[in-house]
Coordinates of C-alpha atoms and ligand atoms in Angstrom, one line a residue:
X29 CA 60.9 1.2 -107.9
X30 CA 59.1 1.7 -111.5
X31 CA 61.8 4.5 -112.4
X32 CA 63.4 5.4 -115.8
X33 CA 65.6 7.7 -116.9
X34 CA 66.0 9.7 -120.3
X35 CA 69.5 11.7 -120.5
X36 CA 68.8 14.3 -123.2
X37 CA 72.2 15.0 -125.1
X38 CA 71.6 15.1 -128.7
X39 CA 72.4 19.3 -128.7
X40 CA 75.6 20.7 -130.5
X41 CA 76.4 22.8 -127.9
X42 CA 76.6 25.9 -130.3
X43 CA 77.6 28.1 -128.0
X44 CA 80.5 26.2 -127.0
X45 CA 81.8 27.2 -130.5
X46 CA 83.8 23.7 -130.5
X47 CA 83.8 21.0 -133.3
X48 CA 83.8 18.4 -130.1
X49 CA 79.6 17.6 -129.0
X50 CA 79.0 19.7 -125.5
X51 CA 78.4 16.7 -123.4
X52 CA 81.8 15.3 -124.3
X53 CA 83.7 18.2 -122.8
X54 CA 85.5 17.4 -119.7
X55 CA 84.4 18.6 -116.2
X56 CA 87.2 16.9 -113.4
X57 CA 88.5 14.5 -116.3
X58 CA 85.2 13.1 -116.9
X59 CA 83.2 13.5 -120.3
X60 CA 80.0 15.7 -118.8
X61 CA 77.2 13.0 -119.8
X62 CA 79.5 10.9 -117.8
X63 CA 78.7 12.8 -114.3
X64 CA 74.9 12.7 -115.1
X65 CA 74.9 9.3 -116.0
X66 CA 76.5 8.6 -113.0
X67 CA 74.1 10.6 -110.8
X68 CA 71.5 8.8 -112.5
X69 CA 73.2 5.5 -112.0
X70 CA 73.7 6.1 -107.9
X71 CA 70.5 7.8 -107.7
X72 CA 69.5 3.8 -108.5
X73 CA 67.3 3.6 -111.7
X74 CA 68.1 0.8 -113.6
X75 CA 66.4 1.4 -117.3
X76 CA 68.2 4.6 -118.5
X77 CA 68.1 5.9 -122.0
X78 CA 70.3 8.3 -123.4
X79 CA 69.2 10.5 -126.7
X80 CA 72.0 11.4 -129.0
X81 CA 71.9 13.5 -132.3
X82 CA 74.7 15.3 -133.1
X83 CA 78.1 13.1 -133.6
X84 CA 75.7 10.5 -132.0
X85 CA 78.1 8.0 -132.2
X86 CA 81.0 9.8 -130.9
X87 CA 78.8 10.4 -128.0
X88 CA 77.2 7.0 -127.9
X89 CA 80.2 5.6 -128.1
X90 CA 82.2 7.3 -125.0
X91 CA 79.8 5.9 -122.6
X92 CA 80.5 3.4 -120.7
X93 CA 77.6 0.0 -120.5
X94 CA 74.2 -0.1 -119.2
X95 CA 72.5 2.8 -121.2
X96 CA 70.4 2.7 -123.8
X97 CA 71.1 4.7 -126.5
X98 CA 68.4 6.3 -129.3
X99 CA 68.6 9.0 -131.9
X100 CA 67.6 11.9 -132.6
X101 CA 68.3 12.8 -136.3
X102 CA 67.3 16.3 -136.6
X103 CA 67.5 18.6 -133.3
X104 CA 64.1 19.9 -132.9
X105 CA 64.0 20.8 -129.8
X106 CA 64.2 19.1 -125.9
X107 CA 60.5 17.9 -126.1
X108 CA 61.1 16.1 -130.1
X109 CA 64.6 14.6 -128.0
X110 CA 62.7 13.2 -125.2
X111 CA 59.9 11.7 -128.3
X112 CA 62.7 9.8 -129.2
X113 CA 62.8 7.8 -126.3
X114 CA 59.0 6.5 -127.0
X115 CA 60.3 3.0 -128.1
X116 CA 63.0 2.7 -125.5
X117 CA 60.2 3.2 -122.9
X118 CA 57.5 1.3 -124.8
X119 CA 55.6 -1.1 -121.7
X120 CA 57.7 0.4 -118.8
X121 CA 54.8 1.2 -116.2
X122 CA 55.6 3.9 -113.3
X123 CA 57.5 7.8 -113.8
X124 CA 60.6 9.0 -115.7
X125 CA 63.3 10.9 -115.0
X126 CA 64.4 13.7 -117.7
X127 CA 67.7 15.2 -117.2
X128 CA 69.7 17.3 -119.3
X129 CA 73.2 16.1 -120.7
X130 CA 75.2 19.6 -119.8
X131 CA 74.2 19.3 -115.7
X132 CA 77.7 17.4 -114.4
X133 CA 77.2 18.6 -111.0
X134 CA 73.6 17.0 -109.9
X135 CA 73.5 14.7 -107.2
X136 CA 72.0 11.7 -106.7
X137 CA 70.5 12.5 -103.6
X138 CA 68.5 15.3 -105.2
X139 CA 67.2 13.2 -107.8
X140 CA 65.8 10.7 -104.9
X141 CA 64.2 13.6 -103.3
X142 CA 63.0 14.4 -106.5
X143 CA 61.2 11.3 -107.1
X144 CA 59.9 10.9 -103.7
X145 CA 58.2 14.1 -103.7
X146 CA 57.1 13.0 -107.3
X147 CA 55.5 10.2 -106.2
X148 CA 54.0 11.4 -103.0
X149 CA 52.0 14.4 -104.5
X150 CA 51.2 12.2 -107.1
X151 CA 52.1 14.6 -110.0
X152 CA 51.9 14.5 -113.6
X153 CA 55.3 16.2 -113.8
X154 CA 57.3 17.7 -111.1
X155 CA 60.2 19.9 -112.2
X156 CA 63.1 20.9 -109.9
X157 CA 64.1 24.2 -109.8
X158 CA 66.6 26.5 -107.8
X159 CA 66.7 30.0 -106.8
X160 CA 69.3 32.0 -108.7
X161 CA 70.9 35.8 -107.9
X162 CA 71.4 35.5 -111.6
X163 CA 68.8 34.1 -113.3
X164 CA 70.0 34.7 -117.0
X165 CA 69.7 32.0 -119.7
X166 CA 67.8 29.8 -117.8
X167 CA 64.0 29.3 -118.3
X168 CA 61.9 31.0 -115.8
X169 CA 59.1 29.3 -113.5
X170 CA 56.1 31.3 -113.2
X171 CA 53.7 30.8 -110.8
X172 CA 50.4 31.8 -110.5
X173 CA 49.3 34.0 -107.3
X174 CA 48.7 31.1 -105.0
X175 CA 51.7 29.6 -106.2
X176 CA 51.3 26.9 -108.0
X177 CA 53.2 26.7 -111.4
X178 CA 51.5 27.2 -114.2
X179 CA 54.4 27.6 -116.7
X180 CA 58.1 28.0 -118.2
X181 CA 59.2 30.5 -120.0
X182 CA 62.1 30.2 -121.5
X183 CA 64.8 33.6 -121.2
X184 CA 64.2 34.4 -125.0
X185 CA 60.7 34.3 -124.8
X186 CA 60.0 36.2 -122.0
X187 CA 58.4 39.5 -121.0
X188 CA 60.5 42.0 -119.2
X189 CA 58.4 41.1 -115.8
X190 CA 59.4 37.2 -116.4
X191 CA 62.9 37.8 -116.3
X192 CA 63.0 39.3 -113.0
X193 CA 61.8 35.6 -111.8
X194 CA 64.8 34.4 -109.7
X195 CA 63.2 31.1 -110.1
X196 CA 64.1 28.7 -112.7
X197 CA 64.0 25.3 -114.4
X198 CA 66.8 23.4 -114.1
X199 CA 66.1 21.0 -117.0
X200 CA 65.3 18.1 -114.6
X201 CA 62.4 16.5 -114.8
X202 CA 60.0 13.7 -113.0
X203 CA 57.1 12.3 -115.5
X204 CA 54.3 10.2 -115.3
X205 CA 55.0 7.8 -118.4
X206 CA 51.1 7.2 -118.5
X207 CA 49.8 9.9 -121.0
X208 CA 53.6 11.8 -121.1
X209 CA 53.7 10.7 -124.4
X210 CA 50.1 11.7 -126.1
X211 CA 51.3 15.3 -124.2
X212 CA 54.2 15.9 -125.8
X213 CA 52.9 15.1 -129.1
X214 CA 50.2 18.3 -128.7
X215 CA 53.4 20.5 -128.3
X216 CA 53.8 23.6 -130.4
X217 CA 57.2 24.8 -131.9
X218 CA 55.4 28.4 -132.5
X219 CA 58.6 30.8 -129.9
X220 CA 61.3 32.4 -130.1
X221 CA 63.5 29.3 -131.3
X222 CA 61.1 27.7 -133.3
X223 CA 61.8 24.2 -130.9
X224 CA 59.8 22.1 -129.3
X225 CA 60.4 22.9 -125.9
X226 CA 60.1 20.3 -123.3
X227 CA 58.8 23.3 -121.0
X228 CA 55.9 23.8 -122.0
X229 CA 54.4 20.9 -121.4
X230 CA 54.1 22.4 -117.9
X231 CA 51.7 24.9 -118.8
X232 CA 49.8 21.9 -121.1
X233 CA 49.8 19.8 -118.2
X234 CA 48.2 22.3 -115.7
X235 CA 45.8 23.4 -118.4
X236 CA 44.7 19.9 -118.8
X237 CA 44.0 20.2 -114.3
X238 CA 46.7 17.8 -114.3
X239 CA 49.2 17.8 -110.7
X240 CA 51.9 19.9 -111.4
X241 CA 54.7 20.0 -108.8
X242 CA 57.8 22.2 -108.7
X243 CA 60.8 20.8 -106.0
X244 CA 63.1 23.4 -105.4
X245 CA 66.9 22.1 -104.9
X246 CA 68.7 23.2 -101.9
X247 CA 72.4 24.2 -103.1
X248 CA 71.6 25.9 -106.8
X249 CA 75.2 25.1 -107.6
X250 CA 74.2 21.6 -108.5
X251 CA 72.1 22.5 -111.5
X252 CA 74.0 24.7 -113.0
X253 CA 74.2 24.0 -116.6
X254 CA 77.4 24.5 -118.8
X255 CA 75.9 26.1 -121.9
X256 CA 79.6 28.3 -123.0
X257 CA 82.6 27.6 -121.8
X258 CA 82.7 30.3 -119.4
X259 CA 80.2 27.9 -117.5
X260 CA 82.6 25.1 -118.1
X261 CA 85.3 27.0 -116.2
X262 CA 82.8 27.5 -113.2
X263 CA 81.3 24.2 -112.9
X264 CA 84.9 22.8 -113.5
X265 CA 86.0 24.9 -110.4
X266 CA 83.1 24.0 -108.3
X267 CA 83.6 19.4 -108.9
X268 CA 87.2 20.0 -108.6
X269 CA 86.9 21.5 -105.0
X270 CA 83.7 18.9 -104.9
X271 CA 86.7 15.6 -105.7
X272 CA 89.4 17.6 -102.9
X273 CA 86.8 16.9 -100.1
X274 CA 85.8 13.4 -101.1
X275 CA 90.2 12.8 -100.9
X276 CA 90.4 14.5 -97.6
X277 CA 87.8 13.2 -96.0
X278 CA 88.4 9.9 -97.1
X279 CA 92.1 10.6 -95.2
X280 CA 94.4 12.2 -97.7
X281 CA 96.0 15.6 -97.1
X282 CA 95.8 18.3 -99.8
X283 CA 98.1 20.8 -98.4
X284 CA 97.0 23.7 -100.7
X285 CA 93.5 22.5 -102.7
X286 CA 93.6 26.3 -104.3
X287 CA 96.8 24.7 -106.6
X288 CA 95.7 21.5 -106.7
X289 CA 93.9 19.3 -109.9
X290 CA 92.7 15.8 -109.2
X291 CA 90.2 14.6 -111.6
X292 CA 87.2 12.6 -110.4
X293 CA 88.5 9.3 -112.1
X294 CA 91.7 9.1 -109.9
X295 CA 92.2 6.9 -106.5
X296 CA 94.6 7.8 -103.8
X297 CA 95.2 5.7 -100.7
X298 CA 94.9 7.1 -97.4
X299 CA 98.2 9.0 -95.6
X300 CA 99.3 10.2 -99.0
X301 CA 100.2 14.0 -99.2
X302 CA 99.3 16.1 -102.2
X303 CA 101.7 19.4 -102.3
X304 CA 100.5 21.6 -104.1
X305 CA 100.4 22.7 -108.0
X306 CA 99.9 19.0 -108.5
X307 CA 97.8 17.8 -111.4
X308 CA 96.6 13.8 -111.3
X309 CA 94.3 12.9 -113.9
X310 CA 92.6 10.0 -116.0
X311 CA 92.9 6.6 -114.6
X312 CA 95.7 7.5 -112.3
X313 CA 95.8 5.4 -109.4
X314 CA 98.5 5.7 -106.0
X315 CA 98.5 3.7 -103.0
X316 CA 99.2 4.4 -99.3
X317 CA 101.6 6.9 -97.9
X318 CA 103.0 8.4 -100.4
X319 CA 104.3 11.8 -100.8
X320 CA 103.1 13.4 -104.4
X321 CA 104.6 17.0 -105.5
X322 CA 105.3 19.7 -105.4
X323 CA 104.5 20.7 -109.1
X324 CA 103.9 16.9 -110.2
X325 CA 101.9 15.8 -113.1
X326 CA 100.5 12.1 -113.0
X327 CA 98.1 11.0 -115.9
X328 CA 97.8 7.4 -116.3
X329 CA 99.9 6.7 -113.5
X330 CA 99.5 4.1 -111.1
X331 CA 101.7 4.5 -107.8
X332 CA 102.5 1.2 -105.4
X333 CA 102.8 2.8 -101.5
X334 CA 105.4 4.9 -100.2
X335 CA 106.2 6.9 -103.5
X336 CA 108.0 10.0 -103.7
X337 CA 107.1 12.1 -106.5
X338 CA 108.9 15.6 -106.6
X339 CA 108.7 18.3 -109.6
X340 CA 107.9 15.2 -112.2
X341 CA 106.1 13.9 -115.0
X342 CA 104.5 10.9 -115.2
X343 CA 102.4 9.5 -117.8
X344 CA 101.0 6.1 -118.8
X345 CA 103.1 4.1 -116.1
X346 CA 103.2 1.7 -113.3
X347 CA 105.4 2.9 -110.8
X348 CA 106.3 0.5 -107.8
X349 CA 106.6 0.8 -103.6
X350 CA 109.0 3.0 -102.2
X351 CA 110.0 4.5 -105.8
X352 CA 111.8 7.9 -105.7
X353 CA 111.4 10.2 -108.3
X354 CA 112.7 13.8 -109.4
X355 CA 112.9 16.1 -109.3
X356 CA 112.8 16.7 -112.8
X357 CA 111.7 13.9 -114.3
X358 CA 110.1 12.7 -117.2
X359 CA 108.8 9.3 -117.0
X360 CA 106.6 8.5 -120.6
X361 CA 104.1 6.2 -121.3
X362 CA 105.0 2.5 -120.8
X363 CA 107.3 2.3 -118.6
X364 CA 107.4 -0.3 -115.1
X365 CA 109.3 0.6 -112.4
X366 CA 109.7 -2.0 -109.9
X367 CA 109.5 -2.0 -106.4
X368 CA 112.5 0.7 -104.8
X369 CA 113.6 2.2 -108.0
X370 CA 115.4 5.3 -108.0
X371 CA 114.8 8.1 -111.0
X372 CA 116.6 11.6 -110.3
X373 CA 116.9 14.7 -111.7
X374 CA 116.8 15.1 -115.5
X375 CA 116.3 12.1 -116.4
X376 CA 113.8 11.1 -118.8
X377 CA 112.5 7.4 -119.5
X378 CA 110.2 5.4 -122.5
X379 CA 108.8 2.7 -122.7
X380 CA 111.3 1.0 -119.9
X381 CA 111.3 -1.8 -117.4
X382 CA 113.3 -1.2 -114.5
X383 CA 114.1 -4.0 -111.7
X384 CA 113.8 -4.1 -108.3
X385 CA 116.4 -1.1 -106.3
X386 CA 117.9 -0.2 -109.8
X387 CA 118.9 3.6 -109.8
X388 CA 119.0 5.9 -112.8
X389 CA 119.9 9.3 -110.4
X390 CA 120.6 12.0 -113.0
X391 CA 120.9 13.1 -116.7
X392 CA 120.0 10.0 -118.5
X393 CA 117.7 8.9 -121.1
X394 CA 115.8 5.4 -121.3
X395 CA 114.0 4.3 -123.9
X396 CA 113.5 1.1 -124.9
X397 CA 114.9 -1.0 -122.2
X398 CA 114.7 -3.7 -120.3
X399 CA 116.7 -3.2 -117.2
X400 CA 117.3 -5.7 -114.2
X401 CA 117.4 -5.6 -110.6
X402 CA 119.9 -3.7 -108.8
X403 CA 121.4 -1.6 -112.2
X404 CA 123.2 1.8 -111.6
X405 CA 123.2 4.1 -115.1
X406 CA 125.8 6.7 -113.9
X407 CA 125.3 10.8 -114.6
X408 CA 124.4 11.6 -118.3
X409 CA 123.8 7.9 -119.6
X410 CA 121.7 7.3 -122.4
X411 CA 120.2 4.5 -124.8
X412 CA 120.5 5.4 -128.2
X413 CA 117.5 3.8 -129.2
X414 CA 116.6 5.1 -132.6
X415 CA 119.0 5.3 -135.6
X416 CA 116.3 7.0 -137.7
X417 CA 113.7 4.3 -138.9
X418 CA 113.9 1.9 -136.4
X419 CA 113.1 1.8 -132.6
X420 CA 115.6 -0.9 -130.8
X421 CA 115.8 -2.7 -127.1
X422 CA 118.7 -1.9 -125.0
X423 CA 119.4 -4.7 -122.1
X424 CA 120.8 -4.6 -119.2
X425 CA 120.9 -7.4 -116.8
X426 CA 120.8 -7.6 -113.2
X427 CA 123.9 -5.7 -111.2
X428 CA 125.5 -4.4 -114.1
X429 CA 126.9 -0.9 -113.6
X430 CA 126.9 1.6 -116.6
X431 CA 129.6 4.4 -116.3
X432 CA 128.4 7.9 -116.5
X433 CA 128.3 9.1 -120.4
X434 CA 127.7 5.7 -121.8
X435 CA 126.3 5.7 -125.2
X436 CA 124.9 2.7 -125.0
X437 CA 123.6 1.8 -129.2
X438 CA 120.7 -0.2 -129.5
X439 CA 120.3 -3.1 -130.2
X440 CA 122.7 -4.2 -127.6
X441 CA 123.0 -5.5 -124.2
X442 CA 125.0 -5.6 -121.2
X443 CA 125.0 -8.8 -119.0
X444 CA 124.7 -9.4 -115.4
X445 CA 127.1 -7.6 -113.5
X446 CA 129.1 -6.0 -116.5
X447 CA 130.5 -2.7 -116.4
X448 CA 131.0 0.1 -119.0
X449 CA 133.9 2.1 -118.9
X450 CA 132.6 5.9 -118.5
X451 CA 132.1 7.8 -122.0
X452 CA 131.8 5.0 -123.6
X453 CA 129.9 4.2 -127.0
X454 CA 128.8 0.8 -126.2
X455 CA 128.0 -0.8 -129.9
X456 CA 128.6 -4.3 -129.0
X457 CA 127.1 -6.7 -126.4
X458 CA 129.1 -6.8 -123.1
X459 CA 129.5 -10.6 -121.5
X460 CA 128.1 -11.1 -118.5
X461 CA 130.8 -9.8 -115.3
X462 CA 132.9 -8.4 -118.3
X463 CA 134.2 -4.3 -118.7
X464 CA 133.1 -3.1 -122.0
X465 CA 135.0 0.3 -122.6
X466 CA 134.8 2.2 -126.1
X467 CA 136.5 5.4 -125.8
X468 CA 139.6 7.0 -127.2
X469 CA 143.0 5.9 -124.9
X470 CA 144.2 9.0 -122.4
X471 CA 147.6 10.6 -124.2
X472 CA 149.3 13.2 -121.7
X473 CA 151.4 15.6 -123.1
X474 CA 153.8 17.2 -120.3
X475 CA 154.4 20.5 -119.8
X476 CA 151.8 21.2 -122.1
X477 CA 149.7 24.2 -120.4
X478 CA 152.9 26.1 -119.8
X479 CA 154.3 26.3 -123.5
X480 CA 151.0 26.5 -124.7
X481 CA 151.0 30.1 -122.4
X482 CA 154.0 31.2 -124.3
X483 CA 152.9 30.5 -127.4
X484 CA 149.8 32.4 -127.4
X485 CA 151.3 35.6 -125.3
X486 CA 155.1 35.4 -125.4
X487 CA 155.5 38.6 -123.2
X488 CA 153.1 37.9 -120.6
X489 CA 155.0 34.2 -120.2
X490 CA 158.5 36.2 -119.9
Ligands
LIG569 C1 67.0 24.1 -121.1 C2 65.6 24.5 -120.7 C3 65.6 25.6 -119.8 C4 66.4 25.3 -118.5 C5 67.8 24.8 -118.9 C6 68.5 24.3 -117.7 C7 64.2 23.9 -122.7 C8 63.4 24.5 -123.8 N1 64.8 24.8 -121.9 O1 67.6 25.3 -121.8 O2 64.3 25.9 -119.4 O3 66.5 26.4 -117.7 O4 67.8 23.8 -119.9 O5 69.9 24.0 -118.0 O6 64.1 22.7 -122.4 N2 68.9 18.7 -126.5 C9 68.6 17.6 -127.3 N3 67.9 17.8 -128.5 C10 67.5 19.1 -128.9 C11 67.8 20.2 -128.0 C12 68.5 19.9 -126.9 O7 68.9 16.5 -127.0 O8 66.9 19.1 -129.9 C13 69.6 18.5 -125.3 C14 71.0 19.1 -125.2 O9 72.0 18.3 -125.7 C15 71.2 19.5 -123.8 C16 69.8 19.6 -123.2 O10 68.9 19.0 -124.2 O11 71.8 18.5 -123.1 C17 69.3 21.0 -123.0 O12 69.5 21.8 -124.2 P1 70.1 23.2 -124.2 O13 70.2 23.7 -125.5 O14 71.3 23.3 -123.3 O15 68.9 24.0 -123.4 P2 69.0 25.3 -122.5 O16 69.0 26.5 -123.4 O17 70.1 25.2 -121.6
LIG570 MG1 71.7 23.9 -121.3

């Protein structure tokens, strides 16, 4: 198929009131240009172009490959953006689609339809529009009595009779390239904005006796586009329940979807269970059969099968098979935890590697640290990894056991199958098999509790 695609999304986003472009604001962890690209992507065009303006590069850059990208210095309007794409489009034969950036929830099957009706009425343009209870903000379709559209009219250039029109544009577009561009130079910017609106090349179009279609999309949730961030919240709401459905149909139970947050970027493996008030975002990946939450926050993560995740943190970390975690855990970015590992309540770990079966059940802290296979760091552990400038690496080998309150001060390491005494402040390597113990020597004073008594009340001891 002869089809291009032209992604307008050089606006601000004023009405976002946010120093950040609109179409980089998140909708289900993905930037929103993202999602339409996407769309465009599955819909199956090939040549797309994507017109930036403002923080051009910030947006050009945040995209990932296979887009073309051109400017638009001065934001004059959508008709001047989709100008900008002349070059881009320069010898390209056949129809284009025109989306707008700030749309995350279109689908690719709609713009298909879109095309195909395009095509088979053998339009000039064919706009898609949706019936709305609420109409507001969006640009109104007006037909003329035997229903064919004649024009848009956009909400702050309408009459009072226009805005009753439940009908509206949803900024989606399918062009003839052949003549689109000698159109949109005849534009006017003489309304309410003083842009040049993309819209009114409808009513140029059908002036000119050209075909003029209109394609009206079945669920009107899909267009919706996020203009404030009240509309973020909504569309947000609507992808978010949109990602649930994909997860359980594709075999994974979300036991309470009302309280739970999984961004369109994550992968979960069928069997797994999602408890509720569990968020998983970014690049987060988990395998088969695990159990995740309640209350668990993965971001980064990536889970091997058979994980247990209970009232934890994890972020920016490889977590192996049959892992136990939490609750109450804290697991920061960098760490590996190898196939079986055990991390229990309260503990909190950094940038460590942790061998096969090793346990760290409660109370600890691990940063910095390489860890073996098959390691026990008893109740309320903890590497003291940073004297105050520096960052060191605490070792411990495989089978070592480290008594509860170690201190252990980095650098230092224990060796495979040493011990450390309990409450000890372990400044100095331990040998391999050796007992390293740093701690005060046990005095007991007898009979001490009983004089103490009659010192303190001597008539109560009598
Ligand atoms: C636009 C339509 C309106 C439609 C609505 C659907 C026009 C004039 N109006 O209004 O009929 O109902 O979308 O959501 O087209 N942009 C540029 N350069 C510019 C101006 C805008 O690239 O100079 C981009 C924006 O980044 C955005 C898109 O075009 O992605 C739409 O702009 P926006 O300001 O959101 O237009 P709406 O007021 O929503
Ligand atoms: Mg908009």
């Amino acid at each position: 198929m002869q089809l291009a695609a032209v992604i307008l999304a050089a606006g601000k986003g004023t009405r976002m009131k946010s120093g950040l472009p609109k179409v980089l604001h998140k909708v289900g962890g993905r930037a929103m240009v993202e999602h339409v690209l996407l769309a465009v992507k599955k819909a199956g065009v090939q040549k797309i172009i994507l017109v930036v303006g403002y923080q051009g590069n910030l947006v050009a850059g945040a995209i990932e490959g296979g887009v073309e990208i051109a400017h638009q210095r001065e934001q004059l309007g959508t008709a001047h953006a989709l100008m900008q794409a002349r070059d881009a489009l320069e010898g390209v034969d056949g129809d284009v689609l025109v989306l707008c950036g700030d749309t995350p929830l279109l689908r690719p099957e709609t713009l298909r339809d879109l095309y195909r009706q395009h095509t088979r009425m053998g339009n000039a343009v064919t706009v898609l529009t949706a019936e709305l209870a609420d109409p507001a903000g969006y640009g109104r379709v007006i037909r003329s009595p035997d229903g064919r559209v004649g024009r848009i009219v956009e909400q702050k250039d309408a009459a009072p009779e226009e805005l009753r029109v439940r009908e509206i544009n949803t900024g989606v577009y399918c062009f003839r390239l052949r003549g689109l561009f000698d159109a949109l130079a005849a534009l006017r910017s003489d309304n309410a904005q003083g842009e040049y609106y993309l819209t009114d090349i409808i009513e140029y179009y059908a002036g000119q006796g050209e075909p003029v279609g209109a394609v009206r999309v079945e669920d009107a949730s899909e267009i919706m586009g996020i203009n404030d961030r009240r509309q973020l919240a909504a569309v947000e709401k609507i992808m978010r329940r949109r990602v649930l459905e994909r997860l359980m149909l594709s075999g994974i139970t979300i036991m309470d979807p009302d309280t739970t947050f999984i961004d369109d970027t994550v992968e979960i493996g069928s069997d797994t269970i999602v408890y509720p008030f569990t968020f998983i975002e970014g690049k987060s990946k988990i395998g088969e059969n695990c159990n995740i939450g309640p209350s668990a926050r993965l971001a980064g993560a990536v889970l091997g099968k058979d994980v247990t995740v209970q009232y934890s943190v994890i972020t920016e970390s490889t977590v192996g098979d049959g892992c136990r975690i939490g609750p109450y855990a804290y697991i920061r970015p960098g760490c590996v935890l190898e196939r079986g590992v055990k991390v229990g309540d309260f503990v909190e770990l950094k940038n460590a590697r942790l061998g096969e079966g090793s346990k760290v059940p409660h109370l600890s802290y691990v940063g910095d640290a390489l860890v073996g296979r098959g390691v026990n760091i008893g109740a309320g552990a903890i590497t003291c990894n940073y004297d105050g400038e520096r960052k060191s690496l605490t070792q411990i080998e495989d089978n070592a056991f480290i008594g509860s309150n170690t201190n252990l001060v980095a650098p230092v390491r224990v060796g495979a199958g040493a011990v450390t005494g309990a409450g000890s402040t372990i400044t100095k390597d331990v040998p391999p098999g050796a007992l390293g113990v740093a701690r005060g020597k046990q005095k007991n004073i007898a009979d001490w509790a009983a004089r103490k008594k009659r010192l303190v009340s001597p008539s109560k001891a009598d």
